[in-house]
mmCIF file of N, CA and C in Angstrom:
data_model
loop_
_atom_site.group_PDB
_atom_site.id
_atom_site.type_symbol
_atom_site.label_atom_id
_atom_site.label_comp_id
_atom_site.label_asym_id
_atom_site.label_seq_id
_atom_site.Cartn_x
_atom_site.Cartn_y
_atom_site.Cartn_z
ATOM 1 N N MET A 5 -62.189 -39.080 -268.179
ATOM 2 C CA MET A 5 -60.821 -39.910 -268.693
ATOM 3 C C MET A 5 -60.359 -39.791 -266.309
ATOM 4 N N GLY A 6 -60.199 -39.214 -265.770
ATOM 5 C CA GLY A 6 -59.805 -38.756 -265.104
ATOM 6 C C GLY A 6 -60.375 -39.893 -264.243
ATOM 7 N N SER A 7 -61.057 -40.824 -264.389
ATOM 8 C CA SER A 7 -62.260 -41.976 -263.300
ATOM 9 C C SER A 7 -61.084 -42.766 -263.707
ATOM 10 N N LEU A 8 -60.805 -43.613 -264.748
ATOM 11 C CA LEU A 8 -59.925 -43.779 -265.782
ATOM 12 C C LEU A 8 -58.362 -44.347 -265.181
ATOM 13 N N PHE A 9 -58.306 -43.144 -265.010
ATOM 14 C CA PHE A 9 -56.656 -44.156 -264.499
ATOM 15 C C PHE A 9 -56.306 -43.515 -262.935
ATOM 16 N N SER A 10 -57.112 -43.462 -262.200
ATOM 17 C CA SER A 10 -57.689 -42.929 -260.787
ATOM 18 C C SER A 10 -57.405 -44.102 -260.342
ATOM 19 N N LEU A 11 -59.118 -44.333 -260.927
ATOM 20 C CA LEU A 11 -59.634 -46.210 -260.164
ATOM 21 C C LEU A 11 -58.742 -46.708 -259.859
ATOM 22 N N PRO A 12 -57.113 -47.202 -261.413
ATOM 23 C CA PRO A 12 -56.707 -48.133 -261.149
ATOM 24 C C PRO A 12 -55.665 -48.066 -259.227
ATOM 25 N N LEU A 13 -55.678 -47.211 -258.964
ATOM 26 C CA LEU A 13 -54.336 -46.340 -258.002
ATOM 27 C C LEU A 13 -55.616 -46.518 -256.837
ATOM 28 N N VAL A 14 -56.121 -46.199 -257.150
ATOM 29 C CA VAL A 14 -57.274 -46.082 -256.128
ATOM 30 C C VAL A 14 -57.703 -47.197 -255.380
ATOM 31 N N LEU A 15 -57.588 -47.987 -256.206
ATOM 32 C CA LEU A 15 -57.826 -49.658 -255.845
ATOM 33 C C LEU A 15 -56.376 -50.454 -255.258
ATOM 34 N N TYR A 16 -55.528 -49.814 -255.474
ATOM 35 C CA TYR A 16 -54.617 -50.556 -254.851
ATOM 36 C C TYR A 16 -54.316 -50.282 -253.895
ATOM 37 N N ILE A 17 -54.335 -49.162 -254.110
ATOM 38 C CA ILE A 17 -53.699 -48.243 -252.299
ATOM 39 C C ILE A 17 -54.800 -49.302 -251.512
ATOM 40 N N ALA A 18 -55.498 -49.449 -251.634
ATOM 41 C CA ALA A 18 -56.695 -49.393 -250.452
ATOM 42 C C ALA A 18 -57.083 -50.754 -250.539
ATOM 43 N N VAL A 19 -56.420 -51.445 -251.213
ATOM 44 C CA VAL A 19 -55.340 -53.203 -251.132
ATOM 45 C C VAL A 19 -53.993 -53.070 -249.953
ATOM 46 N N LYS A 20 -53.373 -52.227 -250.017
ATOM 47 C CA LYS A 20 -52.459 -52.075 -249.103
ATOM 48 C C LYS A 20 -52.599 -51.486 -247.585
ATOM 49 N N CYS A 21 -53.483 -50.359 -248.127
ATOM 50 C CA CYS A 21 -53.520 -50.136 -246.334
ATOM 51 C C CYS A 21 -54.424 -50.845 -245.445
ATOM 52 N N SER A 22 -55.230 -52.225 -246.102
ATOM 53 C CA SER A 22 -56.355 -53.743 -246.024
ATOM 54 C C SER A 22 -55.290 -54.481 -245.211
ATOM 55 N N ARG A 23 -54.171 -54.702 -245.072
ATOM 56 C CA ARG A 23 -53.449 -55.823 -245.576
ATOM 57 C C ARG A 23 -53.390 -56.545 -244.312
ATOM 58 N N LYS A 24 -53.407 -57.565 -243.491
ATOM 59 C CA LYS A 24 -52.877 -57.824 -242.914
ATOM 60 C C LYS A 24 -53.139 -58.646 -242.339
ATOM 61 N N PRO A 25 -50.885 -58.816 -242.611
ATOM 62 C CA PRO A 25 -50.635 -59.773 -242.383
ATOM 63 C C PRO A 25 -50.911 -60.403 -241.226
ATOM 64 N N THR A 26 -50.485 -62.089 -240.908
ATOM 65 C CA THR A 26 -50.311 -63.134 -240.501
ATOM 66 C C THR A 26 -49.501 -63.882 -240.844
ATOM 67 N N VAL A 27 -49.101 -65.258 -239.687
ATOM 68 C CA VAL A 27 -48.502 -65.920 -239.117
ATOM 69 C C VAL A 27 -49.301 -67.259 -238.599
ATOM 70 N N TRP A 28 -48.666 -68.208 -238.940
ATOM 71 C CA TRP A 28 -49.318 -69.448 -238.907
ATOM 72 C C TRP A 28 -48.456 -69.987 -238.845
ATOM 73 N N THR A 29 -48.262 -71.172 -237.884
ATOM 74 C CA THR A 29 -47.192 -72.050 -236.844
ATOM 75 C C THR A 29 -47.800 -73.002 -236.478
ATOM 76 N N ILE A 30 -47.124 -74.912 -236.589
ATOM 77 C CA ILE A 30 -48.022 -75.268 -236.019
ATOM 78 C C ILE A 30 -46.699 -76.329 -235.061
ATOM 79 N N ASP A 31 -47.039 -76.683 -234.048
ATOM 80 C CA ASP A 31 -46.075 -77.163 -233.067
ATOM 81 C C ASP A 31 -46.972 -78.409 -232.762
ATOM 82 N N ASN A 32 -46.607 -79.555 -232.317
ATOM 83 C CA ASN A 32 -47.103 -81.668 -232.181
ATOM 84 C C ASN A 32 -47.826 -81.189 -231.145
ATOM 85 N N GLU A 33 -48.390 -80.253 -230.951
ATOM 86 C CA GLU A 33 -50.376 -80.430 -229.890
ATOM 87 C C GLU A 33 -51.332 -78.761 -230.365
ATOM 88 N N SER A 34 -50.914 -78.015 -231.400
ATOM 89 C CA SER A 34 -51.475 -77.116 -231.153
ATOM 90 C C SER A 34 -51.231 -75.968 -232.647
ATOM 91 N N LEU A 35 -52.580 -75.311 -233.597
ATOM 92 C CA LEU A 35 -52.016 -74.664 -234.803
ATOM 93 C C LEU A 35 -51.832 -73.060 -233.926
ATOM 94 N N THR A 36 -51.465 -73.235 -234.449
ATOM 95 C CA THR A 36 -51.589 -70.942 -234.253
ATOM 96 C C THR A 36 -51.511 -70.176 -235.237
ATOM 97 N N ILE A 37 -52.736 -68.931 -235.169
ATOM 98 C CA ILE A 37 -53.139 -68.406 -236.409
ATOM 99 C C ILE A 37 -52.259 -67.117 -235.517
ATOM 100 N N GLU A 38 -51.784 -65.811 -236.142
ATOM 101 C CA GLU A 38 -51.633 -64.613 -235.040
ATOM 102 C C GLU A 38 -52.109 -63.085 -236.061
ATOM 103 N N ASP A 39 -52.676 -62.405 -235.542
ATOM 104 C CA ASP A 39 -52.963 -61.282 -237.318
ATOM 105 C C ASP A 39 -52.867 -60.145 -236.388
ATOM 106 N N PRO A 40 -52.366 -59.028 -236.680
ATOM 107 C CA PRO A 40 -53.027 -58.120 -235.564
ATOM 108 C C PRO A 40 -53.383 -57.892 -234.734
ATOM 109 N N THR A 41 -54.323 -57.984 -235.585
ATOM 110 C CA THR A 41 -55.683 -57.382 -234.675
ATOM 111 C C THR A 41 -55.986 -58.548 -232.407
ATOM 112 N N SER A 42 -55.467 -59.877 -233.471
ATOM 113 C CA SER A 42 -56.103 -61.800 -232.525
ATOM 114 C C SER A 42 -55.307 -62.075 -233.371
ATOM 115 N N ASP A 43 -55.613 -63.805 -231.632
ATOM 116 C CA ASP A 43 -54.665 -64.191 -232.001
ATOM 117 C C ASP A 43 -55.760 -66.129 -231.803
ATOM 118 N N LYS A 44 -55.309 -66.295 -232.491
ATOM 119 C CA LYS A 44 -56.432 -68.591 -232.326
ATOM 120 C C LYS A 44 -55.209 -69.595 -232.288
ATOM 121 N N ILE A 45 -55.100 -69.648 -230.706
ATOM 122 C CA ILE A 45 -55.057 -71.088 -230.600
ATOM 123 C C ILE A 45 -56.018 -72.330 -230.961
ATOM 124 N N ILE A 46 -55.520 -73.458 -231.724
ATOM 125 C CA ILE A 46 -56.359 -74.388 -232.035
ATOM 126 C C ILE A 46 -55.039 -75.990 -232.517
ATOM 127 N N PRO A 47 -56.188 -76.922 -230.796
ATOM 128 C CA PRO A 47 -55.370 -78.246 -230.356
ATOM 129 C C PRO A 47 -55.835 -78.968 -232.108
ATOM 130 N N LEU A 48 -54.793 -79.608 -231.646
ATOM 131 C CA LEU A 48 -55.344 -80.938 -232.679
ATOM 132 C C LEU A 48 -55.771 -81.546 -232.860
ATOM 133 N N ASN A 49 -55.912 -81.913 -231.492
ATOM 134 C CA ASN A 49 -57.212 -82.954 -231.055
ATOM 135 C C ASN A 49 -57.850 -82.403 -231.346
ATOM 136 N N THR A 50 -58.922 -81.480 -231.389
ATOM 137 C CA THR A 50 -59.660 -80.701 -231.669
ATOM 138 C C THR A 50 -60.287 -80.483 -233.112
ATOM 139 N N ILE A 51 -59.246 -80.545 -234.657
ATOM 140 C CA ILE A 51 -59.568 -80.230 -235.751
ATOM 141 C C ILE A 51 -59.898 -81.991 -236.059
ATOM 142 N N ASP A 52 -61.453 -81.568 -236.907
ATOM 143 C CA ASP A 52 -61.479 -83.100 -238.339
ATOM 144 C C ASP A 52 -61.383 -83.006 -239.125
ATOM 145 N N TYR A 53 -60.882 -81.787 -239.860
ATOM 146 C CA TYR A 53 -60.458 -81.892 -241.347
ATOM 147 C C TYR A 53 -59.947 -80.741 -241.375
ATOM 148 N N VAL A 54 -59.832 -79.929 -242.681
ATOM 149 C CA VAL A 54 -59.731 -79.018 -243.128
ATOM 150 C C VAL A 54 -59.428 -79.096 -245.189
ATOM 151 N N ARG A 55 -60.053 -78.072 -244.403
ATOM 152 C CA ARG A 55 -59.771 -77.915 -247.021
ATOM 153 C C ARG A 55 -59.597 -76.879 -247.045
ATOM 154 N N ASN A 56 -59.004 -76.549 -248.776
ATOM 155 C CA ASN A 56 -57.725 -75.168 -248.608
ATOM 156 C C ASN A 56 -58.842 -75.451 -250.166
ATOM 157 N N LEU A 57 -59.841 -74.170 -250.629
ATOM 158 C CA LEU A 57 -60.241 -73.499 -251.274
ATOM 159 C C LEU A 57 -60.150 -72.466 -252.898
ATOM 160 N N ARG A 58 -60.247 -73.226 -253.751
ATOM 161 C CA ARG A 58 -58.895 -71.395 -254.432
ATOM 162 C C ARG A 58 -60.768 -71.027 -254.915
ATOM 163 N N ARG A 59 -60.227 -69.537 -254.449
ATOM 164 C CA ARG A 59 -60.866 -68.878 -254.705
ATOM 165 C C ARG A 59 -59.922 -67.594 -256.177
ATOM 166 N N SER A 60 -60.451 -66.887 -256.533
ATOM 167 C CA SER A 60 -60.622 -66.498 -257.950
ATOM 168 C C SER A 60 -59.381 -65.085 -256.248
ATOM 169 N N GLY A 61 -58.196 -64.795 -256.655
ATOM 170 C CA GLY A 61 -58.028 -63.327 -255.629
ATOM 171 C C GLY A 61 -57.071 -64.359 -254.269
ATOM 172 N N GLY A 62 -57.620 -65.439 -254.110
ATOM 173 C CA GLY A 62 -56.852 -66.165 -252.835
ATOM 174 C C GLY A 62 -57.253 -67.521 -252.646
ATOM 175 N N ASN A 63 -56.947 -67.903 -251.919
ATOM 176 C CA ASN A 63 -57.863 -69.485 -251.049
ATOM 177 C C ASN A 63 -58.555 -68.989 -249.606
ATOM 178 N N LEU A 64 -59.527 -69.787 -249.574
ATOM 179 C CA LEU A 64 -60.473 -69.919 -247.662
ATOM 180 C C LEU A 64 -59.641 -70.760 -247.711
ATOM 181 N N ILE A 65 -59.708 -71.049 -245.676
ATOM 182 C CA ILE A 65 -58.469 -72.293 -245.675
ATOM 183 C C ILE A 65 -59.955 -72.148 -244.804
ATOM 184 N N ILE A 66 -60.439 -73.620 -244.765
ATOM 185 C CA ILE A 66 -61.715 -73.770 -243.994
ATOM 186 C C ILE A 66 -61.255 -74.704 -242.490
ATOM 187 N N ILE A 67 -61.131 -75.096 -241.138
ATOM 188 C CA ILE A 67 -61.121 -75.378 -240.011
ATOM 189 C C ILE A 67 -62.149 -76.315 -239.433
ATOM 190 N N LYS A 68 -62.440 -77.218 -239.998
ATOM 191 C CA LYS A 68 -63.412 -77.906 -239.405
ATOM 192 C C LYS A 68 -64.058 -78.448 -237.438
ATOM 193 N N LEU A 69 -63.690 -78.842 -236.785
ATOM 194 C CA LEU A 69 -63.978 -78.474 -235.363
ATOM 195 C C LEU A 69 -64.385 -80.401 -235.537
ATOM 196 N N LYS A 70 -64.387 -81.126 -233.986
ATOM 197 C CA LYS A 70 -64.951 -81.910 -234.336
ATOM 198 C C LYS A 70 -66.232 -81.664 -233.420
ATOM 199 N N THR A 71 -66.013 -79.868 -232.309
ATOM 200 C CA THR A 71 -67.150 -79.362 -231.707
ATOM 201 C C THR A 71 -68.767 -79.172 -233.125
ATOM 202 N N GLY A 72 -68.384 -79.360 -234.031
ATOM 203 C CA GLY A 72 -69.382 -78.445 -235.334
ATOM 204 C C GLY A 72 -68.699 -77.329 -235.672
ATOM 205 N N ALA A 73 -68.158 -76.411 -234.913
ATOM 206 C CA ALA A 73 -67.486 -75.176 -235.339
ATOM 207 C C ALA A 73 -66.812 -74.995 -236.281
ATOM 208 N N HIS A 74 -66.188 -74.163 -236.875
ATOM 209 C CA HIS A 74 -65.482 -73.768 -238.073
ATOM 210 C C HIS A 74 -65.019 -72.541 -237.993
ATOM 211 N N VAL A 75 -63.824 -72.305 -238.096
ATOM 212 C CA VAL A 75 -62.433 -71.343 -238.820
ATOM 213 C C VAL A 75 -62.312 -71.434 -239.936
ATOM 214 N N ARG A 76 -62.560 -69.873 -240.112
ATOM 215 C CA ARG A 76 -61.970 -69.672 -241.830
ATOM 216 C C ARG A 76 -60.978 -69.041 -241.273
ATOM 217 N N ALA A 77 -60.206 -69.291 -242.924
ATOM 218 C CA ALA A 77 -59.495 -67.538 -243.044
ATOM 219 C C ALA A 77 -58.301 -67.237 -244.620
ATOM 220 N N TRP A 78 -59.245 -65.609 -244.918
ATOM 221 C CA TRP A 78 -58.761 -66.439 -246.251
ATOM 222 C C TRP A 78 -57.113 -66.061 -245.812
ATOM 223 N N ARG A 79 -56.291 -66.457 -247.227
ATOM 224 C CA ARG A 79 -55.719 -66.805 -246.961
ATOM 225 C C ARG A 79 -55.059 -65.787 -249.208
ATOM 226 N N ASN A 80 -55.259 -64.009 -248.694
ATOM 227 C CA ASN A 80 -55.014 -64.252 -250.461
ATOM 228 C C ASN A 80 -53.679 -63.220 -251.274
ATOM 229 N N LYS A 81 -54.132 -63.061 -252.294
ATOM 230 C CA LYS A 81 -52.836 -63.775 -252.469
ATOM 231 C C LYS A 81 -52.845 -62.008 -253.250
ATOM 232 N N LEU A 82 -53.554 -61.371 -253.218
ATOM 233 C CA LEU A 82 -52.943 -60.144 -254.190
ATOM 234 C C LEU A 82 -52.413 -58.904 -253.969
ATOM 235 N N PHE A 83 -51.676 -58.197 -253.943
ATOM 236 C CA PHE A 83 -50.555 -57.913 -253.903
ATOM 237 C C PHE A 83 -49.125 -58.367 -253.341
ATOM 238 N N GLU A 84 -49.161 -60.209 -252.500
ATOM 239 C CA GLU A 84 -48.734 -60.480 -251.818
ATOM 240 C C GLU A 84 -47.917 -61.384 -251.680
ATOM 241 N N SER A 85 -46.446 -61.568 -251.523
ATOM 242 C CA SER A 85 -45.543 -62.273 -251.334
ATOM 243 C C SER A 85 -45.958 -64.251 -251.175
ATOM 244 N N GLU A 86 -44.920 -64.831 -252.279
ATOM 245 C CA GLU A 86 -45.151 -65.794 -251.692
ATOM 246 C C GLU A 86 -45.220 -66.594 -250.179
ATOM 247 N N ASP A 87 -45.519 -67.390 -249.806
ATOM 248 C CA ASP A 87 -45.377 -67.625 -248.097
ATOM 249 C C ASP A 87 -45.134 -69.168 -247.928
ATOM 250 N N ASP A 88 -46.002 -70.059 -247.349
ATOM 251 C CA ASP A 88 -45.920 -71.579 -246.887
ATOM 252 C C ASP A 88 -46.528 -72.118 -246.520
ATOM 253 N N LEU A 89 -47.949 -71.363 -247.601
ATOM 254 C CA LEU A 89 -48.708 -72.711 -247.466
ATOM 255 C C LEU A 89 -48.709 -74.047 -248.002
ATOM 256 N N LYS A 90 -48.038 -74.715 -249.023
ATOM 257 C CA LYS A 90 -48.069 -75.621 -248.753
ATOM 258 C C LYS A 90 -47.169 -76.056 -247.711
ATOM 259 N N ASN A 91 -46.486 -76.073 -247.250
ATOM 260 C CA ASN A 91 -45.118 -76.463 -246.195
ATOM 261 C C ASN A 91 -46.233 -76.520 -244.861
ATOM 262 N N LEU A 92 -47.291 -75.372 -244.393
ATOM 263 C CA LEU A 92 -48.559 -75.513 -243.954
ATOM 264 C C LEU A 92 -49.442 -77.530 -244.051
ATOM 265 N N CYS A 93 -49.630 -77.197 -244.905
ATOM 266 C CA CYS A 93 -50.778 -78.042 -245.899
ATOM 267 C C CYS A 93 -49.933 -79.980 -245.477
ATOM 268 N N GLN A 94 -48.656 -79.292 -245.533
ATOM 269 C CA GLN A 94 -47.507 -80.999 -245.768
ATOM 270 C C GLN A 94 -47.737 -80.649 -244.264
ATOM 271 N N SER A 95 -47.730 -80.875 -243.644
ATOM 272 C CA SER A 95 -47.330 -80.739 -241.904
ATOM 273 C C SER A 95 -49.264 -80.552 -240.775
ATOM 274 N N LEU A 96 -49.790 -81.097 -242.053
ATOM 275 C CA LEU A 96 -51.359 -80.414 -241.176
ATOM 276 C C LEU A 96 -50.906 -82.243 -241.497
ATOM 277 N N LYS A 97 -50.998 -82.558 -243.123
ATOM 278 C CA LYS A 97 -50.826 -83.914 -242.939
ATOM 279 C C LYS A 97 -50.250 -85.101 -242.560
ATOM 280 N N ASP A 98 -48.750 -84.609 -242.126
ATOM 281 C CA ASP A 98 -48.192 -85.377 -241.257
ATOM 282 C C ASP A 98 -48.334 -85.517 -239.886
ATOM 283 N N SER A 99 -49.598 -84.762 -239.795
ATOM 284 C CA SER A 99 -50.441 -83.963 -237.677
ATOM 285 C C SER A 99 -51.722 -85.754 -238.226
ATOM 286 N N LYS A 100 -51.760 -85.445 -239.509
ATOM 287 C CA LYS A 100 -52.535 -86.988 -238.962
ATOM 288 C C LYS A 100 -53.968 -86.115 -239.772
ATOM 289 N N ILE A 101 -54.227 -85.305 -239.861
ATOM 290 C CA ILE A 101 -55.434 -84.018 -240.052
ATOM 291 C C ILE A 101 -55.878 -84.538 -241.008
ATOM 292 N N GLU A 102 -57.403 -84.805 -242.019
ATOM 293 C CA GLU A 102 -57.409 -84.866 -243.067
ATOM 294 C C GLU A 102 -57.535 -83.597 -243.298
ATOM 295 N N TYR A 103 -56.540 -83.436 -244.837
ATOM 296 C CA TYR A 103 -57.040 -82.120 -245.782
ATOM 297 C C TYR A 103 -57.264 -82.616 -246.860
ATOM 298 N N TYR A 104 -57.960 -81.544 -247.847
ATOM 299 C CA TYR A 104 -59.088 -80.931 -248.635
ATOM 300 C C TYR A 104 -58.539 -79.879 -249.735
ATOM 301 N N ASP A 105 -57.618 -79.996 -250.738
ATOM 302 C CA ASP A 105 -57.496 -78.922 -252.090
ATOM 303 C C ASP A 105 -58.517 -79.170 -252.994
ATOM 304 N N MET A 106 -58.939 -78.455 -252.300
ATOM 305 C CA MET A 106 -60.561 -78.157 -253.484
ATOM 306 C C MET A 106 -60.830 -76.649 -254.160
#
């Protein structure tokens, strides 16, 4: 009985402690992804397309570069407040970058 009540609490605490908030900024020349451990700066002219794949519990955002490389980032909705994903996607579309919402 104890494990039935403690397991949800343990999962909740594990997710809260492992959360890494990220900040996405886009300007005329680059897309910057900042998190507590690293910063990624991607020039907009090197982006081929962006895919937003909806998965259970969050979104997987794949940025395909013209060099053939991929940049993958999770936008986890679990225990997260609303963010500006729609505004980021609109900014990418306004920058004439192909955007696929799947």
